[in-house]
Amino acid sequence: MSLRESPFPNAFVEGLHAVGWGLIFPCFWFLDRLIAGCISTSLERRLRREAECYLHPLKVVFGSFLFLVLFVISTPFALLGFVLWAPLQAARRPFSYRQHVPTVAMENRNARWEETGKLSFGFVTANLCLLPDGIARFNNLGQTQRRAAVIGHIIVQGVTRPHIRIFVDSPSSCGTLTPSNSLLPQAAASSYGAVESVAASQTEGLEPDGDAASVTSSDDPGGLKQHPQPSVPNCNQNCNQHVHPPRALRTLLKDSDVSSLFPSSVDVVCLQEVFDKRAAQKLMRALGPLYGHVIYDVGVYACYPAGTCSSFKFFNSGLFLASRYPVTEAQFRCFPNGCGEDALAAKGLLCVKVDIGLQKGEKRMVGYINCTHLHAPEGDGEIRFEQLNMSTKWICEFQTTTKQDNEMVMFDVLCGDFNFDNCSPDDRLEQSHGVFEEYRDPCRAGAGQEKPWVIGTLLEQPTLYHEDVATLENLQRTLENEEQRRHFISPPVPLRGVPLDYPEPGQPWVGRRIDYLLYREASDSSHCTTEVEEFTYVTQLAGLTDHIPVSFRLNVTLDSEEM
């Protein structure tokens, strides 16, 4: 049975909540603009220097005074709204759910599964840093609302492109070339900065946002310029054709690929740090025509647990999930052990069960997706370790409760921002957790050891707008070059007081990989096996976030006796 869309039990409670938030929001917005006006990103500072603009200090002074006055005036209304809003959180389900009929078609990779005995499923995870604009600027990222709209548009642009397989007939190579390395025309370089210069052809559906501190320049240095997706032949005509690429492209496939575009035909998109409610709405509207089932505004607010004042949640969990498949069950549980600034957000675990819409005999095919965002501060490995313990326990409980006898589990994925890597000495405790025995990490060779092709996913914030990483094509080239990427990927965290010698002799420089996609190799039906078909690092969000999105495609093979 499908979930109801409203997070509240009835329209009356939902209306009261809307009134309470409506009284709070102006005060919240004025405070956000006050902070944002005082903090500039490195890109904005560079653009002002190039434009020789010296009026910024005056804008900061007068803008700060104006927003401070408005903040003080709106505070009494916010307090009144808070008295109405806070108690209603006890009646709120910890997420909002939107379902509708998609209007944008996506290629069905499983149209012939009964003939081949194989099914394919694509997943993407990305941390977007969509905090309120004033707070996002501490991470050298601004203009949250416009970033959200552009990111949603870019994801749709990437995943709806045709999937073209190029078969290589060279005696010394085999397999296929992925689109990023093939003859498929590449999207033009893009970067994020002066978002008011977005090409008109790419901004249909993007709403103007007056609260974004835009900086423009005549030559648009660092501006966002997205071009229409290149025209390619119909996928149904090309997927099975043998195309002969130039001899220079006839090389052995790597275990992973750095792609300037999101992979085509992604079935589930899992996002983290979508803390801002309006940004979540923009993402939902952008992805809605493609993904008919969206879970957003995930988390709890106010006092948690309910009735206590020990921990007040100002922000939700930041988790966001968009699925092509109908969601039949969903559950969110908040980590109770957050501390410091992380305790202000309701970080936790979102567990979702989806109905794939296929059936074998009397058994329906279903899948499980688990998305999380663990404790962030360095040096708090014990907290993250305990959160992993809770996550594995909650996943087991959720699947035990929701699994039916007439169902086949086709995939079970755990993904998100784990905030620890597999190369830092400071993260050794988390690296040895038992979750890596239950779920397989395709990038991991062992505890503390990455596979040679692995690339870190956490970018250095001060250099987000450097020429080598500010556009999707430049970022792709940088990630593919081991010597160059070490200047832009965050390095491992050493133990306190212990010098770090990294990498070990003969080993490649990887950097911090804190964004994970894990999967179970075999479902509990014992009638199918799972393996990774492709693993992709995506650079299409260059300049829009400080993380590298990652994607993989799972091939699920049914046993012959099951067929």
mmCIF file of C-alpha atoms in Angstrom, residues 185-474:
data_model
loop_
_atom_site.group_PDB
_atom_site.id
_atom_site.type_symbol
_atom_site.label_atom_id
_atom_site.label_comp_id
_atom_site.label_asym_id
_atom_site.label_seq_id
_atom_site.Cartn_x
_atom_site.Cartn_y
_atom_site.Cartn_z
ATOM 1 C CA PRO A 185 29.571 14.508 -27.876
ATOM 2 C CA GLN A 186 30.349 16.028 -24.515
ATOM 3 C CA ALA A 187 28.393 18.786 -22.841
ATOM 4 C CA ALA A 188 30.173 22.100 -22.832
ATOM 5 C CA ALA A 189 32.156 23.062 -19.770
ATOM 6 C CA SER A 190 30.077 24.487 -16.978
ATOM 7 C CA SER A 191 30.842 26.168 -13.747
ATOM 8 C CA TYR A 192 28.874 27.869 -11.062
ATOM 9 C CA GLY A 193 29.155 31.406 -9.942
ATOM 10 C CA ALA A 194 27.132 34.274 -11.334
ATOM 11 C CA VAL A 195 23.942 32.291 -11.663
ATOM 12 C CA GLU A 196 22.056 35.177 -13.227
ATOM 13 C CA SER A 197 23.947 34.420 -16.439
ATOM 14 C CA VAL A 198 22.394 30.988 -16.872
ATOM 15 C CA ALA A 199 21.551 30.414 -20.512
ATOM 16 C CA ALA A 200 17.879 31.045 -21.174
ATOM 17 C CA SER A 201 17.443 27.679 -22.833
ATOM 18 C CA GLN A 202 18.480 25.978 -19.609
ATOM 19 C CA THR A 203 16.445 27.960 -17.093
ATOM 20 C CA GLU A 204 12.938 26.940 -17.996
ATOM 21 C CA GLY A 205 11.280 26.126 -14.703
ATOM 22 C CA LEU A 206 14.000 27.774 -12.633
ATOM 23 C CA GLU A 207 12.409 30.327 -10.381
ATOM 24 C CA PRO A 208 14.006 33.698 -9.761
ATOM 25 C CA ASP A 209 15.276 34.001 -6.254
ATOM 26 C CA GLY A 210 15.620 37.430 -4.794
ATOM 27 C CA ASP A 211 17.505 36.248 -1.743
ATOM 28 C CA ALA A 212 20.584 35.137 -3.633
ATOM 29 C CA ALA A 213 23.514 37.531 -3.595
ATOM 30 C CA SER A 214 24.272 37.495 -7.300
ATOM 31 C CA VAL A 215 27.508 38.729 -8.748
ATOM 32 C CA THR A 216 27.709 39.320 -12.474
ATOM 33 C CA SER A 217 30.469 40.138 -14.869
ATOM 34 C CA SER A 218 30.484 41.057 -18.518
ATOM 35 C CA ASP A 219 32.549 38.038 -19.530
ATOM 36 C CA ASP A 220 30.887 35.844 -16.908
ATOM 37 C CA PRO A 221 34.031 34.442 -15.307
ATOM 38 C CA GLY A 222 33.084 31.372 -13.343
ATOM 39 C CA GLY A 223 29.436 31.786 -14.316
ATOM 40 C CA LEU A 224 27.064 28.924 -14.866
ATOM 41 C CA LYS A 225 26.702 28.126 -18.535
ATOM 42 C CA GLN A 226 24.788 24.963 -19.285
ATOM 43 C CA HIS A 227 24.176 24.033 -22.897
ATOM 44 C CA PRO A 228 21.476 21.778 -24.275
ATOM 45 C CA GLN A 229 22.217 18.080 -24.312
ATOM 46 C CA PRO A 230 23.824 17.133 -27.648
ATOM 47 C CA SER A 231 21.585 15.383 -30.094
ATOM 48 C CA VAL A 232 22.280 11.680 -30.378
ATOM 49 C CA PRO A 233 20.537 8.907 -32.302
ATOM 50 C CA ASN A 234 17.701 6.974 -30.742
ATOM 51 C CA CYS A 235 18.982 4.623 -28.051
ATOM 52 C CA ASN A 236 16.911 1.692 -29.242
ATOM 53 C CA GLN A 237 18.746 1.874 -32.535
ATOM 54 C CA ASN A 238 22.219 2.182 -31.009
ATOM 55 C CA CYS A 239 22.394 0.127 -27.835
ATOM 56 C CA ASN A 240 23.243 -3.061 -29.668
ATOM 57 C CA GLN A 241 25.237 -1.665 -32.570
ATOM 58 C CA HIS A 242 28.971 -2.253 -32.822
ATOM 59 C CA VAL A 243 30.687 1.093 -33.174
ATOM 60 C CA HIS A 244 34.379 1.251 -34.008
ATOM 61 C CA PRO A 245 36.071 4.083 -32.098
ATOM 62 C CA PRO A 246 39.459 5.551 -33.051
ATOM 63 C CA ARG A 247 42.457 3.400 -32.222
ATOM 64 C CA ALA A 248 43.435 5.828 -29.439
ATOM 65 C CA LEU A 249 40.215 4.966 -27.594
ATOM 66 C CA ARG A 250 40.699 1.210 -27.831
ATOM 67 C CA THR A 251 42.000 0.686 -24.348
ATOM 68 C CA LEU A 252 41.128 -1.651 -21.555
ATOM 69 C CA LEU A 253 38.319 -0.517 -19.320
ATOM 70 C CA LYS A 254 39.126 0.677 -15.839
ATOM 71 C CA ASP A 255 37.185 -0.534 -12.810
ATOM 72 C CA SER A 256 35.661 2.925 -12.526
ATOM 73 C CA ASP A 257 35.113 5.944 -14.709
ATOM 74 C CA VAL A 258 35.242 9.695 -14.202
ATOM 75 C CA SER A 259 32.323 11.070 -16.170
ATOM 76 C CA SER A 260 31.445 14.669 -16.913
ATOM 77 C CA LEU A 261 27.763 13.680 -17.015
ATOM 78 C CA PHE A 262 25.464 11.797 -14.698
ATOM 79 C CA PRO A 263 24.950 8.197 -15.854
ATOM 80 C CA SER A 264 21.878 7.546 -17.943
ATOM 81 C CA SER A 265 18.798 5.764 -16.596
ATOM 82 C CA VAL A 266 19.448 6.206 -12.878
ATOM 83 C CA ASP A 267 16.633 4.563 -10.919
ATOM 84 C CA VAL A 268 17.224 6.034 -7.447
ATOM 85 C CA VAL A 269 18.845 9.340 -6.454
ATOM 86 C CA CYS A 270 19.932 9.689 -2.803
ATOM 87 C CA LEU A 271 21.044 13.130 -1.618
ATOM 88 C CA GLN A 272 22.433 14.501 1.634
ATOM 89 C CA GLU A 273 22.563 17.964 3.201
ATOM 90 C CA VAL A 274 19.328 19.130 1.613
ATOM 91 C CA PHE A 275 18.638 20.970 4.855
ATOM 92 C CA ASP A 276 16.856 23.989 3.417
ATOM 93 C CA LYS A 277 13.114 23.367 2.945
ATOM 94 C CA ARG A 278 12.758 25.682 -0.039
ATOM 95 C CA ALA A 279 15.773 24.080 -1.715
ATOM 96 C CA ALA A 280 14.152 20.673 -1.188
ATOM 97 C CA GLN A 281 10.977 21.953 -2.855
ATOM 98 C CA LYS A 282 12.981 23.183 -5.839
ATOM 99 C CA LEU A 283 14.750 19.851 -6.164
ATOM 100 C CA MET A 284 11.431 18.039 -5.921
ATOM 101 C CA ARG A 285 9.899 20.171 -8.668
ATOM 102 C CA ALA A 286 12.938 19.708 -10.906
ATOM 103 C CA LEU A 287 13.143 15.936 -10.435
ATOM 104 C CA GLY A 288 9.392 15.386 -10.280
ATOM 105 C CA PRO A 289 8.789 15.053 -14.041
ATOM 106 C CA LEU A 290 11.276 12.174 -14.092
ATOM 107 C CA TYR A 291 10.983 10.546 -10.662
ATOM 108 C CA GLY A 292 7.409 9.871 -9.607
ATOM 109 C CA HIS A 293 8.232 9.185 -5.965
ATOM 110 C CA VAL A 294 10.138 11.673 -3.818
ATOM 111 C CA ILE A 295 10.812 11.627 -0.066
ATOM 112 C CA TYR A 296 12.039 14.978 1.279
ATOM 113 C CA ASP A 297 12.107 17.143 4.420
ATOM 114 C CA VAL A 298 13.306 14.022 6.232
ATOM 115 C CA GLY A 299 13.905 14.280 9.967
ATOM 116 C CA VAL A 300 12.507 15.524 13.243
ATOM 117 C CA TYR A 301 12.302 19.061 14.590
ATOM 118 C CA ALA A 302 12.110 20.764 17.990
ATOM 119 C CA CYS A 303 12.807 18.641 21.066
ATOM 120 C CA TYR A 304 13.936 15.115 20.410
ATOM 121 C CA PRO A 305 13.033 12.737 21.906
ATOM 122 C CA ALA A 306 9.588 14.329 22.255
ATOM 123 C CA GLY A 307 8.949 15.789 25.703
ATOM 124 C CA THR A 308 12.625 16.407 26.480
ATOM 125 C CA CYS A 309 14.695 19.554 26.204
ATOM 126 C CA SER A 310 18.088 17.885 26.090
ATOM 127 C CA SER A 311 18.495 18.229 22.325
ATOM 128 C CA PHE A 312 16.679 20.738 20.145
ATOM 129 C CA LYS A 313 16.729 20.052 16.388
ATOM 130 C CA PHE A 314 16.881 23.232 14.317
ATOM 131 C CA PHE A 315 17.450 21.339 11.049
ATOM 132 C CA ASN A 316 16.128 18.115 9.592
ATOM 133 C CA SER A 317 18.406 15.229 8.543
ATOM 134 C CA GLY A 318 19.105 16.703 5.099
ATOM 135 C CA LEU A 319 18.277 13.375 3.439
ATOM 136 C CA PHE A 320 16.394 13.352 0.137
ATOM 137 C CA LEU A 321 15.392 10.389 -2.023
ATOM 138 C CA ALA A 322 13.897 10.299 -5.524
ATOM 139 C CA SER A 323 12.823 6.969 -7.006
ATOM 140 C CA ARG A 324 11.358 5.724 -10.270
ATOM 141 C CA TYR A 325 9.727 2.914 -8.326
ATOM 142 C CA PRO A 326 6.718 3.293 -5.998
ATOM 143 C CA VAL A 327 7.617 3.514 -2.319
ATOM 144 C CA THR A 328 5.644 0.964 -0.312
ATOM 145 C CA GLU A 329 7.314 1.410 3.073
ATOM 146 C CA ALA A 330 9.532 4.110 4.556
ATOM 147 C CA GLN A 331 11.003 4.741 7.977
ATOM 148 C CA PHE A 332 13.321 7.376 9.424
ATOM 149 C CA ARG A 333 15.141 7.056 12.733
ATOM 150 C CA CYS A 334 17.210 9.825 14.247
ATOM 151 C CA PHE A 335 20.625 9.199 15.792
ATOM 152 C CA PRO A 336 20.386 10.050 19.509
ATOM 153 C CA ASN A 337 24.130 10.491 20.082
ATOM 154 C CA GLY A 338 24.929 13.609 18.081
ATOM 155 C CA CYS A 339 27.002 16.256 19.834
ATOM 156 C CA GLY A 340 28.318 19.731 19.192
ATOM 157 C CA GLU A 341 27.046 21.507 16.100
ATOM 158 C CA ASP A 342 25.971 18.194 14.582
ATOM 159 C CA ALA A 343 23.372 17.771 17.322
ATOM 160 C CA LEU A 344 21.469 20.745 15.877
ATOM 161 C CA ALA A 345 20.527 18.605 12.861
ATOM 162 C CA ALA A 346 18.398 15.462 13.050
ATOM 163 C CA LYS A 347 20.893 13.196 11.306
ATOM 164 C CA GLY A 348 19.786 9.619 11.034
ATOM 165 C CA LEU A 349 18.892 6.731 8.736
ATOM 166 C CA LEU A 350 16.183 6.631 6.074
ATOM 167 C CA CYS A 351 15.063 3.115 5.110
ATOM 168 C CA VAL A 352 12.869 2.712 2.038
ATOM 169 C CA LYS A 353 11.253 -0.279 0.374
ATOM 170 C CA VAL A 354 10.232 0.045 -3.282
ATOM 171 C CA ASP A 355 8.100 -2.075 -5.587
ATOM 172 C CA ILE A 356 10.031 -2.660 -8.814
ATOM 173 C CA GLY A 357 6.835 -3.499 -10.683
ATOM 174 C CA LEU A 358 8.021 -6.868 -11.997
ATOM 175 C CA GLN A 359 6.939 -10.325 -11.003
ATOM 176 C CA LYS A 360 8.354 -13.825 -11.390
ATOM 177 C CA GLY A 361 5.737 -16.436 -10.910
ATOM 178 C CA GLU A 362 3.886 -15.571 -7.735
ATOM 179 C CA LYS A 363 6.675 -13.434 -6.324
ATOM 180 C CA ARG A 364 6.841 -9.647 -6.635
ATOM 181 C CA MET A 365 10.231 -7.995 -7.050
ATOM 182 C CA VAL A 366 11.135 -5.377 -4.461
ATOM 183 C CA GLY A 367 14.223 -3.471 -3.413
ATOM 184 C CA TYR A 368 15.612 -1.745 -0.312
ATOM 185 C CA ILE A 369 17.474 1.570 -0.220
ATOM 186 C CA ASN A 370 19.042 2.870 2.983
ATOM 187 C CA CYS A 371 20.418 6.407 3.047
ATOM 188 C CA THR A 372 22.286 8.077 5.898
ATOM 189 C CA HIS A 373 24.549 10.959 6.903
ATOM 190 C CA LEU A 374 26.847 10.262 9.838
ATOM 191 C CA HIS A 375 28.410 12.546 12.433
ATOM 192 C CA ALA A 376 30.824 15.013 10.816
ATOM 193 C CA PRO A 377 33.536 16.400 13.165
ATOM 194 C CA GLU A 378 36.953 14.787 12.883
ATOM 195 C CA GLY A 379 38.195 12.857 15.884
ATOM 196 C CA ASP A 380 34.712 11.590 16.861
ATOM 197 C CA GLY A 381 35.122 8.085 15.503
ATOM 198 C CA GLU A 382 33.366 6.517 18.500
ATOM 199 C CA ILE A 383 30.191 8.435 17.675
ATOM 200 C CA ARG A 384 30.230 7.368 14.040
ATOM 201 C CA PHE A 385 30.997 3.769 15.027
ATOM 202 C CA GLU A 386 27.945 3.701 17.285
ATOM 203 C CA GLN A 387 25.825 5.275 14.548
ATOM 204 C CA LEU A 388 26.901 2.478 12.208
ATOM 205 C CA ASN A 389 25.857 -0.012 14.889
ATOM 206 C CA MET A 390 22.438 1.610 15.101
ATOM 207 C CA SER A 391 22.136 1.741 11.321
ATOM 208 C CA THR A 392 22.779 -1.971 10.790
ATOM 209 C CA LYS A 393 20.361 -2.809 13.612
ATOM 210 C CA TRP A 394 17.620 -0.526 12.253
ATOM 211 C CA ILE A 395 18.048 -1.858 8.708
ATOM 212 C CA CYS A 396 17.649 -5.418 9.957
ATOM 213 C CA GLU A 397 14.531 -4.502 11.943
ATOM 214 C CA PHE A 398 12.991 -2.606 9.028
ATOM 215 C CA GLN A 399 13.550 -5.412 6.539
ATOM 216 C CA THR A 400 12.380 -8.085 8.945
ATOM 217 C CA THR A 401 9.155 -6.163 9.532
ATOM 218 C CA THR A 402 8.416 -5.258 5.912
ATOM 219 C CA LYS A 403 9.605 -8.329 3.974
ATOM 220 C CA GLN A 404 6.733 -10.529 2.738
ATOM 221 C CA ASP A 405 6.873 -14.212 1.813
ATOM 222 C CA ASN A 406 5.679 -13.509 -1.729
ATOM 223 C CA GLU A 407 8.520 -11.073 -2.477
ATOM 224 C CA MET A 408 11.981 -11.320 -4.018
ATOM 225 C CA VAL A 409 14.556 -8.763 -2.862
ATOM 226 C CA MET A 410 16.421 -7.693 -5.986
ATOM 227 C CA PHE A 411 18.752 -5.149 -4.378
ATOM 228 C CA ASP A 412 19.694 -3.875 -0.940
ATOM 229 C CA VAL A 413 21.773 -0.675 -1.031
ATOM 230 C CA LEU A 414 23.271 1.411 1.774
ATOM 231 C CA CYS A 415 24.598 4.801 0.766
ATOM 232 C CA GLY A 416 25.322 8.309 1.958
ATOM 233 C CA ASP A 417 27.928 10.598 3.466
ATOM 234 C CA PHE A 418 29.684 8.529 6.130
ATOM 235 C CA ASN A 419 32.129 11.326 7.062
ATOM 236 C CA PHE A 420 35.029 8.902 7.388
ATOM 237 C CA ASP A 421 37.321 7.492 4.740
ATOM 238 C CA ASN A 422 39.288 4.318 4.187
ATOM 239 C CA CYS A 423 42.755 5.867 4.215
ATOM 240 C CA SER A 424 42.970 8.198 7.255
ATOM 241 C CA PRO A 425 44.700 6.841 10.375
ATOM 242 C CA ASP A 426 42.199 8.907 12.384
ATOM 243 C CA ASP A 427 39.330 6.795 10.969
ATOM 244 C CA ARG A 428 40.714 3.340 11.740
ATOM 245 C CA LEU A 429 37.901 2.499 14.149
ATOM 246 C CA GLU A 430 35.156 3.086 11.576
ATOM 247 C CA GLN A 431 37.154 1.365 8.826
ATOM 248 C CA SER A 432 36.969 -1.914 10.752
ATOM 249 C CA HIS A 433 33.215 -1.825 11.358
ATOM 250 C CA GLY A 434 31.164 -4.941 10.618
ATOM 251 C CA VAL A 435 28.948 -3.098 8.154
ATOM 252 C CA PHE A 436 31.580 -3.848 5.514
ATOM 253 C CA GLU A 437 31.026 -7.542 6.104
ATOM 254 C CA GLU A 438 27.263 -7.252 5.601
ATOM 255 C CA TYR A 439 27.538 -4.863 2.652
ATOM 256 C CA ARG A 440 30.149 -4.831 -0.066
ATOM 257 C CA ASP A 441 32.090 -1.662 -0.857
ATOM 258 C CA PRO A 442 33.288 -1.882 -4.492
ATOM 259 C CA CYS A 443 36.058 0.651 -3.793
ATOM 260 C CA ARG A 444 37.536 -1.086 -0.778
ATOM 261 C CA ALA A 445 40.369 -3.619 -0.868
ATOM 262 C CA GLY A 446 40.360 -3.993 2.928
ATOM 263 C CA ALA A 447 40.285 -2.000 6.139
ATOM 264 C CA GLY A 448 42.415 1.088 5.525
ATOM 265 C CA GLN A 449 43.249 0.073 1.952
ATOM 266 C CA GLU A 450 41.567 1.364 -1.192
ATOM 267 C CA LYS A 451 41.665 -0.202 -4.641
ATOM 268 C CA PRO A 452 44.176 1.456 -7.002
ATOM 269 C CA TRP A 453 41.563 3.184 -9.159
ATOM 270 C CA VAL A 454 39.680 4.837 -6.267
ATOM 271 C CA ILE A 455 39.374 8.635 -6.097
ATOM 272 C CA GLY A 456 38.550 10.775 -3.073
ATOM 273 C CA THR A 457 35.143 12.479 -3.057
ATOM 274 C CA LEU A 458 35.696 15.418 -0.678
ATOM 275 C CA LEU A 459 36.950 18.584 -2.368
ATOM 276 C CA GLU A 460 39.000 21.221 -0.585
ATOM 277 C CA GLN A 461 36.569 24.091 0.000
ATOM 278 C CA PRO A 462 39.013 27.018 -0.458
ATOM 279 C CA THR A 463 39.841 25.877 -4.014
ATOM 280 C CA LEU A 464 36.306 25.070 -5.239
ATOM 281 C CA TYR A 465 36.465 27.784 -7.893
ATOM 282 C CA HIS A 466 40.009 27.198 -9.072
ATOM 283 C CA GLU A 467 40.232 26.912 -12.837
ATOM 284 C CA ASP A 468 41.239 23.249 -12.655
ATOM 285 C CA VAL A 469 38.048 22.192 -10.840
ATOM 286 C CA ALA A 470 35.501 24.938 -11.588
ATOM 287 C CA THR A 471 34.073 23.331 -14.744
ATOM 288 C CA LEU A 472 32.851 19.810 -15.288
ATOM 289 C CA GLU A 473 35.462 19.052 -17.963
ATOM 290 C CA ASN A 474 38.355 20.542 -15.994
#
